[in-house]
Amino acid sequence: MIYVISGPSGCGKSTLIRRVLAGLGGARFSVSHTTRERRKSEVEGKDYYFVSQDRFLRLVEKHSFVEWAVVHGAYYGTSRQELAKGGNRDVILDIDVQGAAQVRKKIRTAVFIFVLPPSFRELRKRIEGRGLDRAADIRRRLATARKEVRSYSSFDYIVVNDDLETAAAELESILRCRRARLAVRKKSIGPILKSFRSKG
Ligand code: ADP
Ligand code: 5GP
């Protein structure tokens, strides 16, 4: 199953995804390509594939991306190759609302989750507190946030990230719940059903 997680910059998407991946087996993070500068804390190939604009645009020409967009002045995209790595595991995409709209058109079965901070004021506090972005970049991210939240109604689930533990538990429960759906469980319950058909 593919899970698309969107929400304004600084609302806590990466933090929530890290928590869920740590507590839940059988899921992985889809590593995006970006032309944004690498932050000191970020690791190539783990957080992002950091590429030049030329390289990114060559990949666009080769139709290497399932979706891509310009977000806060940089290019970001999910490669087909990255998505195909999943095997049977759930895949979590942390992408913006433009990318989510592209995935919605292409992958009907994907699940869309929008993360909201408890307020705009708290969002500002979190972005500033994170201490990773320059002042001009923070202003741009906050301005974009005002537009992004208008897209909330095209998502399947809304997670309000007020208390981190509660929000992470809610996000995890969405994944767990989807795993119990008939179409998904059917793939793994064969041996149980078979045991009911045999004697003993
Ligand atoms: P995003 O990935 O959406 O840009 P981050 O995960 O980087 O956001 O979170 C932005 C900042 O907010 C980080 O410093 C993070 O530790 C903090 N944060 C995340 N969730 C919460 C929360 N529920 N309460 C308080 N701070 C939070
Ligand atoms: P950041 O620069 O803070 O890591 O991410 C900025 C924004 O880009 C976030 O909204 C994040 O969800 C989005 N983003 C990250 N990867 C992708 C991607 O592959 N495609 C799209 N469309 N957006 C992405």
PDB file of C-alpha atoms and ligand atoms in Angstrom:
ATOM      1  CA  MET A   1       0.000   0.000   0.000  1.00  0.00           C
ATOM      2  CA  ILE A   2       1.210   3.505  -0.791  1.00  0.00           C
ATOM      3  CA  TYR A   3       0.670   6.223   1.825  1.00  0.00           C
ATOM      4  CA  VAL A   4       1.017   9.847   0.770  1.00  0.00           C
ATOM      5  CA  ILE A   5       1.608  12.242   3.643  1.00  0.00           C
ATOM      6  CA  SER A   6       1.331  15.978   3.028  1.00  0.00           C
ATOM      7  CA  GLY A   7       1.053  19.073   5.176  1.00  0.00           C
ATOM      8  CA  PRO A   8       2.747  22.430   5.625  1.00  0.00           C
ATOM      9  CA  SER A   9       6.474  22.565   6.186  1.00  0.00           C
ATOM     10  CA  GLY A  10       7.231  22.341   9.910  1.00  0.00           C
ATOM     11  CA  CYS A  11       3.944  20.656  10.907  1.00  0.00           C
ATOM     12  CA  GLY A  12       5.885  17.535  11.920  1.00  0.00           C
ATOM     13  CA  LYS A  13       5.615  15.128   8.967  1.00  0.00           C
ATOM     14  CA  SER A  14       9.202  13.841   9.139  1.00  0.00           C
ATOM     15  CA  THR A  15       9.033  13.476  12.920  1.00  0.00           C
ATOM     16  CA  LEU A  16       5.769  11.518  12.718  1.00  0.00           C
ATOM     17  CA  ILE A  17       7.008   9.310   9.875  1.00  0.00           C
ATOM     18  CA  ARG A  18      10.219   8.506  11.770  1.00  0.00           C
ATOM     19  CA  ARG A  19       8.167   7.477  14.823  1.00  0.00           C
ATOM     20  CA  VAL A  20       5.797   5.320  12.834  1.00  0.00           C
ATOM     21  CA  LEU A  21       8.613   3.576  10.956  1.00  0.00           C
ATOM     22  CA  ALA A  22      10.392   2.872  14.239  1.00  0.00           C
ATOM     23  CA  GLY A  23       7.299   1.302  15.790  1.00  0.00           C
ATOM     24  CA  LEU A  24       5.866  -0.569  12.836  1.00  0.00           C
ATOM     25  CA  GLY A  25       7.543  -3.290  10.785  1.00  0.00           C
ATOM     26  CA  GLY A  26       6.895  -3.835   7.093  1.00  0.00           C
ATOM     27  CA  ALA A  27       6.957  -0.189   6.049  1.00  0.00           C
ATOM     28  CA  ARG A  28       9.610   1.995   4.437  1.00  0.00           C
ATOM     29  CA  PHE A  29      10.169   5.619   3.513  1.00  0.00           C
ATOM     30  CA  SER A  30      10.285   6.704  -0.127  1.00  0.00           C
ATOM     31  CA  VAL A  31      13.437   8.794  -0.569  1.00  0.00           C
ATOM     32  CA  SER A  32      12.795  11.729  -2.900  1.00  0.00           C
ATOM     33  CA  HIS A  33      15.148  13.564  -5.236  1.00  0.00           C
ATOM     34  CA  THR A  34      15.622  17.275  -4.570  1.00  0.00           C
ATOM     35  CA  THR A  35      17.672  20.220  -5.771  1.00  0.00           C
ATOM     36  CA  ARG A  36      17.414  21.855  -2.331  1.00  0.00           C
ATOM     37  CA  GLU A  37      20.645  22.391  -0.426  1.00  0.00           C
ATOM     38  CA  ARG A  38      21.384  19.586   2.032  1.00  0.00           C
ATOM     39  CA  ARG A  39      20.853  20.517   5.693  1.00  0.00           C
ATOM     40  CA  LYS A  40      23.705  19.576   8.028  1.00  0.00           C
ATOM     41  CA  SER A  41      21.628  16.888   9.738  1.00  0.00           C
ATOM     42  CA  GLU A  42      20.574  15.241   6.476  1.00  0.00           C
ATOM     43  CA  VAL A  43      22.105  12.137   4.944  1.00  0.00           C
ATOM     44  CA  GLU A  44      22.357  11.559   1.188  1.00  0.00           C
ATOM     45  CA  GLY A  45      20.233   8.562   0.152  1.00  0.00           C
ATOM     46  CA  LYS A  46      18.453   8.430   3.501  1.00  0.00           C
ATOM     47  CA  ASP A  47      16.634  11.759   3.722  1.00  0.00           C
ATOM     48  CA  TYR A  48      16.904  12.712   0.050  1.00  0.00           C
ATOM     49  CA  TYR A  49      18.923  12.139  -3.098  1.00  0.00           C
ATOM     50  CA  PHE A  50      20.476  15.588  -3.480  1.00  0.00           C
ATOM     51  CA  VAL A  51      20.970  16.421  -7.152  1.00  0.00           C
ATOM     52  CA  SER A  52      21.754  19.439  -9.335  1.00  0.00           C
ATOM     53  CA  GLN A  53      19.002  21.181 -11.268  1.00  0.00           C
ATOM     54  CA  ASP A  54      20.498  19.874 -14.541  1.00  0.00           C
ATOM     55  CA  ARG A  55      20.389  16.297 -13.318  1.00  0.00           C
ATOM     56  CA  PHE A  56      16.831  16.734 -12.013  1.00  0.00           C
ATOM     57  CA  LEU A  57      15.608  18.142 -15.328  1.00  0.00           C
ATOM     58  CA  ARG A  58      17.295  15.312 -17.252  1.00  0.00           C
ATOM     59  CA  LEU A  59      15.392  12.843 -15.050  1.00  0.00           C
ATOM     60  CA  VAL A  60      12.152  14.730 -15.780  1.00  0.00           C
ATOM     61  CA  GLU A  61      12.861  14.436 -19.536  1.00  0.00           C
ATOM     62  CA  LYS A  62      13.425  10.705 -19.145  1.00  0.00           C
ATOM     63  CA  HIS A  63      10.058  10.386 -17.349  1.00  0.00           C
ATOM     64  CA  SER A  64      11.857   8.996 -14.315  1.00  0.00           C
ATOM     65  CA  PHE A  65       9.439  10.565 -11.818  1.00  0.00           C
ATOM     66  CA  VAL A  66       5.982   9.382 -10.749  1.00  0.00           C
ATOM     67  CA  GLU A  67       5.415  12.948  -9.579  1.00  0.00           C
ATOM     68  CA  TRP A  68       7.492  16.070  -9.201  1.00  0.00           C
ATOM     69  CA  ALA A  69       6.935  19.715  -8.284  1.00  0.00           C
ATOM     70  CA  VAL A  70       8.627  22.987  -7.459  1.00  0.00           C
ATOM     71  CA  VAL A  71       8.224  23.534  -3.709  1.00  0.00           C
ATOM     72  CA  HIS A  72       9.581  26.607  -1.888  1.00  0.00           C
ATOM     73  CA  GLY A  73      11.777  27.353  -4.922  1.00  0.00           C
ATOM     74  CA  ALA A  74      13.424  23.926  -5.306  1.00  0.00           C
ATOM     75  CA  TYR A  75      12.590  20.825  -7.356  1.00  0.00           C
ATOM     76  CA  TYR A  76      11.358  17.719  -5.545  1.00  0.00           C
ATOM     77  CA  GLY A  77      10.298  14.392  -7.063  1.00  0.00           C
ATOM     78  CA  THR A  78       9.539  10.730  -6.384  1.00  0.00           C
ATOM     79  CA  SER A  79      11.318   8.436  -8.831  1.00  0.00           C
ATOM     80  CA  ARG A  80       9.622   5.378 -10.305  1.00  0.00           C
ATOM     81  CA  GLN A  81      12.658   3.388  -9.271  1.00  0.00           C
ATOM     82  CA  GLU A  82      12.265   4.432  -5.621  1.00  0.00           C
ATOM     83  CA  LEU A  83       8.606   3.473  -5.561  1.00  0.00           C
ATOM     84  CA  ALA A  84       9.276   0.098  -7.176  1.00  0.00           C
ATOM     85  CA  LYS A  85      11.749  -0.843  -4.419  1.00  0.00           C
ATOM     86  CA  GLY A  86       8.868  -1.521  -2.033  1.00  0.00           C
ATOM     87  CA  GLY A  87       8.192  -5.202  -2.656  1.00  0.00           C
ATOM     88  CA  ASN A  88       5.348  -6.155  -0.335  1.00  0.00           C
ATOM     89  CA  ARG A  89       6.129  -3.438   2.167  1.00  0.00           C
ATOM     90  CA  ASP A  90       4.030  -0.345   2.761  1.00  0.00           C
ATOM     91  CA  VAL A  91       5.655   2.757   1.326  1.00  0.00           C
ATOM     92  CA  ILE A  92       5.352   6.207   2.911  1.00  0.00           C
ATOM     93  CA  LEU A  93       5.767   9.303   0.742  1.00  0.00           C
ATOM     94  CA  ASP A  94       6.347  12.707   2.335  1.00  0.00           C
ATOM     95  CA  ILE A  95       5.410  14.997  -0.554  1.00  0.00           C
ATOM     96  CA  ASP A  96       3.683  18.331  -1.065  1.00  0.00           C
ATOM     97  CA  VAL A  97       0.055  18.862  -2.107  1.00  0.00           C
ATOM     98  CA  GLN A  98       0.934  19.289  -5.818  1.00  0.00           C
ATOM     99  CA  GLY A  99       2.717  15.931  -5.803  1.00  0.00           C
ATOM    100  CA  ALA A 100      -0.156  14.327  -3.888  1.00  0.00           C
ATOM    101  CA  ALA A 101      -2.593  15.479  -6.609  1.00  0.00           C
ATOM    102  CA  GLN A 102      -0.391  13.857  -9.288  1.00  0.00           C
ATOM    103  CA  VAL A 103      -0.198  10.568  -7.370  1.00  0.00           C
ATOM    104  CA  ARG A 104      -3.986  10.639  -6.860  1.00  0.00           C
ATOM    105  CA  LYS A 105      -4.473  10.625 -10.645  1.00  0.00           C
ATOM    106  CA  LYS A 106      -1.992   7.812 -11.255  1.00  0.00           C
ATOM    107  CA  ILE A 107      -2.340   5.461  -8.302  1.00  0.00           C
ATOM    108  CA  ARG A 108      -5.981   4.950  -7.410  1.00  0.00           C
ATOM    109  CA  THR A 109      -5.267   2.675  -4.471  1.00  0.00           C
ATOM    110  CA  ALA A 110      -2.958   5.089  -2.617  1.00  0.00           C
ATOM    111  CA  VAL A 111      -4.055   6.451   0.769  1.00  0.00           C
ATOM    112  CA  PHE A 112      -3.789  10.209   1.352  1.00  0.00           C
ATOM    113  CA  ILE A 113      -3.121  11.704   4.771  1.00  0.00           C
ATOM    114  CA  PHE A 114      -2.914  15.421   5.559  1.00  0.00           C
ATOM    115  CA  VAL A 115      -1.097  16.574   8.682  1.00  0.00           C
ATOM    116  CA  LEU A 116      -2.212  19.812  10.329  1.00  0.00           C
ATOM    117  CA  PRO A 117      -0.410  21.635  13.128  1.00  0.00           C
ATOM    118  CA  PRO A 118      -2.701  22.814  15.976  1.00  0.00           C
ATOM    119  CA  SER A 119      -2.522  26.423  14.688  1.00  0.00           C
ATOM    120  CA  PHE A 120      -0.614  28.729  12.327  1.00  0.00           C
ATOM    121  CA  ARG A 121       1.115  30.280  15.308  1.00  0.00           C
ATOM    122  CA  GLU A 122       2.356  26.900  16.499  1.00  0.00           C
ATOM    123  CA  LEU A 123       3.550  26.116  12.964  1.00  0.00           C
ATOM    124  CA  ARG A 124       5.661  29.270  12.951  1.00  0.00           C
ATOM    125  CA  LYS A 125       7.064  28.320  16.347  1.00  0.00           C
ATOM    126  CA  ARG A 126       8.001  24.843  15.109  1.00  0.00           C
ATOM    127  CA  ILE A 127       9.686  26.029  11.905  1.00  0.00           C
ATOM    128  CA  GLU A 128      11.626  28.678  13.781  1.00  0.00           C
ATOM    129  CA  GLY A 129      12.436  26.280  16.630  1.00  0.00           C
ATOM    130  CA  ARG A 130      13.742  23.669  14.188  1.00  0.00           C
ATOM    131  CA  GLY A 131      16.477  26.159  13.386  1.00  0.00           C
ATOM    132  CA  LEU A 132      17.247  24.627   9.996  1.00  0.00           C
ATOM    133  CA  ASP A 133      15.954  27.219   7.552  1.00  0.00           C
ATOM    134  CA  ARG A 134      17.077  30.769   6.792  1.00  0.00           C
ATOM    135  CA  ALA A 135      14.732  33.661   7.741  1.00  0.00           C
ATOM    136  CA  ALA A 136      13.673  34.327   4.122  1.00  0.00           C
ATOM    137  CA  ASP A 137      13.042  30.626   3.599  1.00  0.00           C
ATOM    138  CA  ILE A 138      10.906  30.466   6.763  1.00  0.00           C
ATOM    139  CA  ARG A 139       8.794  33.384   5.492  1.00  0.00           C
ATOM    140  CA  ARG A 140       8.313  31.625   2.177  1.00  0.00           C
ATOM    141  CA  ARG A 141       7.391  28.331   3.852  1.00  0.00           C
ATOM    142  CA  LEU A 142       4.817  30.072   6.081  1.00  0.00           C
ATOM    143  CA  ALA A 143       3.290  31.916   3.113  1.00  0.00           C
ATOM    144  CA  THR A 144       3.042  28.613   1.211  1.00  0.00           C
ATOM    145  CA  ALA A 145       1.462  26.966   4.288  1.00  0.00           C
ATOM    146  CA  ARG A 146      -1.516  29.341   4.082  1.00  0.00           C
ATOM    147  CA  LYS A 147      -2.208  28.077   0.548  1.00  0.00           C
ATOM    148  CA  GLU A 148      -1.401  24.410   1.195  1.00  0.00           C
ATOM    149  CA  VAL A 149      -3.937  23.943   3.989  1.00  0.00           C
ATOM    150  CA  ARG A 150      -6.728  24.793   1.532  1.00  0.00           C
ATOM    151  CA  SER A 151      -6.129  21.377  -0.074  1.00  0.00           C
ATOM    152  CA  TYR A 152      -7.023  19.464   3.084  1.00  0.00           C
ATOM    153  CA  SER A 153     -10.422  18.303   1.793  1.00  0.00           C
ATOM    154  CA  SER A 154      -8.968  16.168  -0.996  1.00  0.00           C
ATOM    155  CA  PHE A 155      -7.258  13.873   1.529  1.00  0.00           C
ATOM    156  CA  ASP A 156      -8.678  10.674   3.052  1.00  0.00           C
ATOM    157  CA  TYR A 157      -7.433  11.298   6.592  1.00  0.00           C
ATOM    158  CA  ILE A 158      -6.536  14.365   8.647  1.00  0.00           C
ATOM    159  CA  VAL A 159      -4.057  13.959  11.486  1.00  0.00           C
ATOM    160  CA  VAL A 160      -3.759  16.939  13.839  1.00  0.00           C
ATOM    161  CA  ASN A 161      -0.222  16.944  15.186  1.00  0.00           C
ATOM    162  CA  ASP A 162      -0.769  18.633  18.539  1.00  0.00           C
ATOM    163  CA  ASP A 163       0.535  16.105  21.041  1.00  0.00           C
ATOM    164  CA  LEU A 164       3.252  14.123  19.213  1.00  0.00           C
ATOM    165  CA  GLU A 165       2.546  10.753  20.870  1.00  0.00           C
ATOM    166  CA  THR A 166      -1.166  10.956  20.131  1.00  0.00           C
ATOM    167  CA  ALA A 167      -0.620  11.996  16.507  1.00  0.00           C
ATOM    168  CA  ALA A 168       1.999   9.285  15.912  1.00  0.00           C
ATOM    169  CA  ALA A 169      -0.324   6.641  17.403  1.00  0.00           C
ATOM    170  CA  GLU A 170      -3.136   7.868  15.159  1.00  0.00           C
ATOM    171  CA  LEU A 171      -0.958   7.738  12.044  1.00  0.00           C
ATOM    172  CA  GLU A 172       0.270   4.269  12.945  1.00  0.00           C
ATOM    173  CA  SER A 173      -3.302   3.114  13.513  1.00  0.00           C
ATOM    174  CA  ILE A 174      -4.280   4.257  10.009  1.00  0.00           C
ATOM    175  CA  LEU A 175      -1.605   1.977   8.545  1.00  0.00           C
ATOM    176  CA  ARG A 176      -2.487  -0.908  10.875  1.00  0.00           C
ATOM    177  CA  CYS A 177      -6.174  -0.570  10.073  1.00  0.00           C
ATOM    178  CA  ARG A 178      -5.576  -0.631   6.305  1.00  0.00           C
ATOM    179  CA  ARG A 179      -3.533  -3.808   6.727  1.00  0.00           C
ATOM    180  CA  ALA A 180      -6.594  -5.558   8.196  1.00  0.00           C
ATOM    181  CA  ARG A 181      -8.736  -4.844   5.137  1.00  0.00           C
ATOM    182  CA  LEU A 182      -9.989  -7.944   3.328  1.00  0.00           C
ATOM    183  CA  ALA A 183      -8.141  -7.214   0.077  1.00  0.00           C
ATOM    184  CA  VAL A 184      -4.819  -6.967   1.922  1.00  0.00           C
ATOM    185  CA  ARG A 185      -5.341  -9.790   4.472  1.00  0.00           C
ATOM    186  CA  LYS A 186      -6.458 -12.166   1.724  1.00  0.00           C
ATOM    187  CA  LYS A 187      -2.825 -12.315   0.617  1.00  0.00           C
ATOM    188  CA  SER A 188      -1.559 -13.669   3.929  1.00  0.00           C
ATOM    189  CA  ILE A 189      -4.347 -15.787   5.457  1.00  0.00           C
ATOM    190  CA  GLY A 190      -4.043 -18.673   2.974  1.00  0.00           C
ATOM    191  CA  PRO A 191      -2.222 -21.016   5.426  1.00  0.00           C
ATOM    192  CA  ILE A 192      -4.770 -20.317   8.213  1.00  0.00           C
ATOM    193  CA  LEU A 193      -7.689 -21.093   5.942  1.00  0.00           C
ATOM    194  CA  LYS A 194      -5.901 -24.176   4.639  1.00  0.00           C
ATOM    195  CA  SER A 195      -5.466 -25.464   8.201  1.00  0.00           C
ATOM    196  CA  PHE A 196      -9.265 -25.459   8.541  1.00  0.00           C
ATOM    197  CA  ARG A 197      -9.591 -27.670   5.505  1.00  0.00           C
ATOM    198  CA  SER A 198      -7.185 -30.331   6.692  1.00  0.00           C
ATOM    199  CA  LYS A 199      -8.014 -32.991   9.308  1.00  0.00           C
ATOM    200  CA  GLY A 200      -6.591 -32.783  12.799  1.00  0.00           C
TER     201      GLY A 200
HETATM  202  P1  ADP B   1       8.080  18.703   8.583  1.00  0.00           P
HETATM  203  O1  ADP B   1       8.740  17.381   8.226  1.00  0.00           O
HETATM  204  O2  ADP B   1       6.589  18.643   8.435  1.00  0.00           O
HETATM  205  O3  ADP B   1       8.674  19.862   7.867  1.00  0.00           O
HETATM  206  P2  ADP B   1       9.424  18.333  11.168  1.00  0.00           P
HETATM  207  O4  ADP B   1       9.146  16.885  11.430  1.00  0.00           O
HETATM  208  O5  ADP B   1      10.801  18.714  10.735  1.00  0.00           O
HETATM  209  O6  ADP B   1       8.339  18.955  10.151  1.00  0.00           O
HETATM  210  O7  ADP B   1       9.036  19.130  12.506  1.00  0.00           O
HETATM  211  C1  ADP B   1       9.284  20.534  12.644  1.00  0.00           C
HETATM  212  C2  ADP B   1       9.706  20.819  14.082  1.00  0.00           C
HETATM  213  O8  ADP B   1       8.584  20.636  14.938  1.00  0.00           O
HETATM  214  C3  ADP B   1      10.808  19.906  14.587  1.00  0.00           C
HETATM  215  O9  ADP B   1      11.700  20.659  15.384  1.00  0.00           O
HETATM  216  C4  ADP B   1      10.064  18.863  15.419  1.00  0.00           C
HETATM  217  O10 ADP B   1      10.868  18.340  16.457  1.00  0.00           O
HETATM  218  C5  ADP B   1       8.908  19.700  15.976  1.00  0.00           C
HETATM  219  N1  ADP B   1       7.670  18.926  16.232  1.00  0.00           N
HETATM  220  C6  ADP B   1       7.127  17.946  15.471  1.00  0.00           C
HETATM  221  N2  ADP B   1       5.983  17.498  16.018  1.00  0.00           N
HETATM  222  C7  ADP B   1       5.789  18.216  17.155  1.00  0.00           C
HETATM  223  C8  ADP B   1       4.765  18.216  18.178  1.00  0.00           C
HETATM  224  N3  ADP B   1       3.724  17.408  18.124  1.00  0.00           N
HETATM  225  N4  ADP B   1       4.899  19.101  19.194  1.00  0.00           N
HETATM  226  C9  ADP B   1       5.948  19.938  19.259  1.00  0.00           C
HETATM  227  N5  ADP B   1       6.951  19.991  18.344  1.00  0.00           N
HETATM  228  C10 ADP B   1       6.861  19.136  17.291  1.00  0.00           C
HETATM  229  P1  5GP B   2      11.765  20.029   3.031  1.00  0.00           P
HETATM  230  O1  5GP B   2      12.583  20.948   2.165  1.00  0.00           O
HETATM  231  O2  5GP B   2      11.294  20.711   4.282  1.00  0.00           O
HETATM  232  O3  5GP B   2      12.428  18.697   3.270  1.00  0.00           O
HETATM  233  O4  5GP B   2      10.452  19.700   2.193  1.00  0.00           O
HETATM  234  C1  5GP B   2       9.691  20.740   1.673  1.00  0.00           C
HETATM  235  C2  5GP B   2       8.413  20.211   1.063  1.00  0.00           C
HETATM  236  O5  5GP B   2       8.712  19.383  -0.046  1.00  0.00           O
HETATM  237  C3  5GP B   2       7.557  19.370   2.017  1.00  0.00           C
HETATM  238  O6  5GP B   2       6.205  19.796   1.861  1.00  0.00           O
HETATM  239  C4  5GP B   2       7.718  17.974   1.491  1.00  0.00           C
HETATM  240  O7  5GP B   2       6.563  17.201   1.726  1.00  0.00           O
HETATM  241  C5  5GP B   2       7.891  18.245   0.014  1.00  0.00           C
HETATM  242  N1  5GP B   2       8.526  17.124  -0.703  1.00  0.00           N
HETATM  243  C6  5GP B   2       9.529  16.324  -0.292  1.00  0.00           C
HETATM  244  N2  5GP B   2       9.803  15.391  -1.217  1.00  0.00           N
HETATM  245  C7  5GP B   2       8.939  15.603  -2.239  1.00  0.00           C
HETATM  246  C8  5GP B   2       8.713  14.943  -3.491  1.00  0.00           C
HETATM  247  O8  5GP B   2       9.347  13.976  -3.868  1.00  0.00           O
HETATM  248  N3  5GP B   2       7.740  15.465  -4.273  1.00  0.00           N
HETATM  249  C9  5GP B   2       6.981  16.545  -3.925  1.00  0.00           C
HETATM  250  N4  5GP B   2       6.034  16.948  -4.762  1.00  0.00           N
HETATM  251  N5  5GP B   2       7.165  17.172  -2.754  1.00  0.00           N
HETATM  252  C10 5GP B   2       8.132  16.713  -1.919  1.00  0.00           C
END
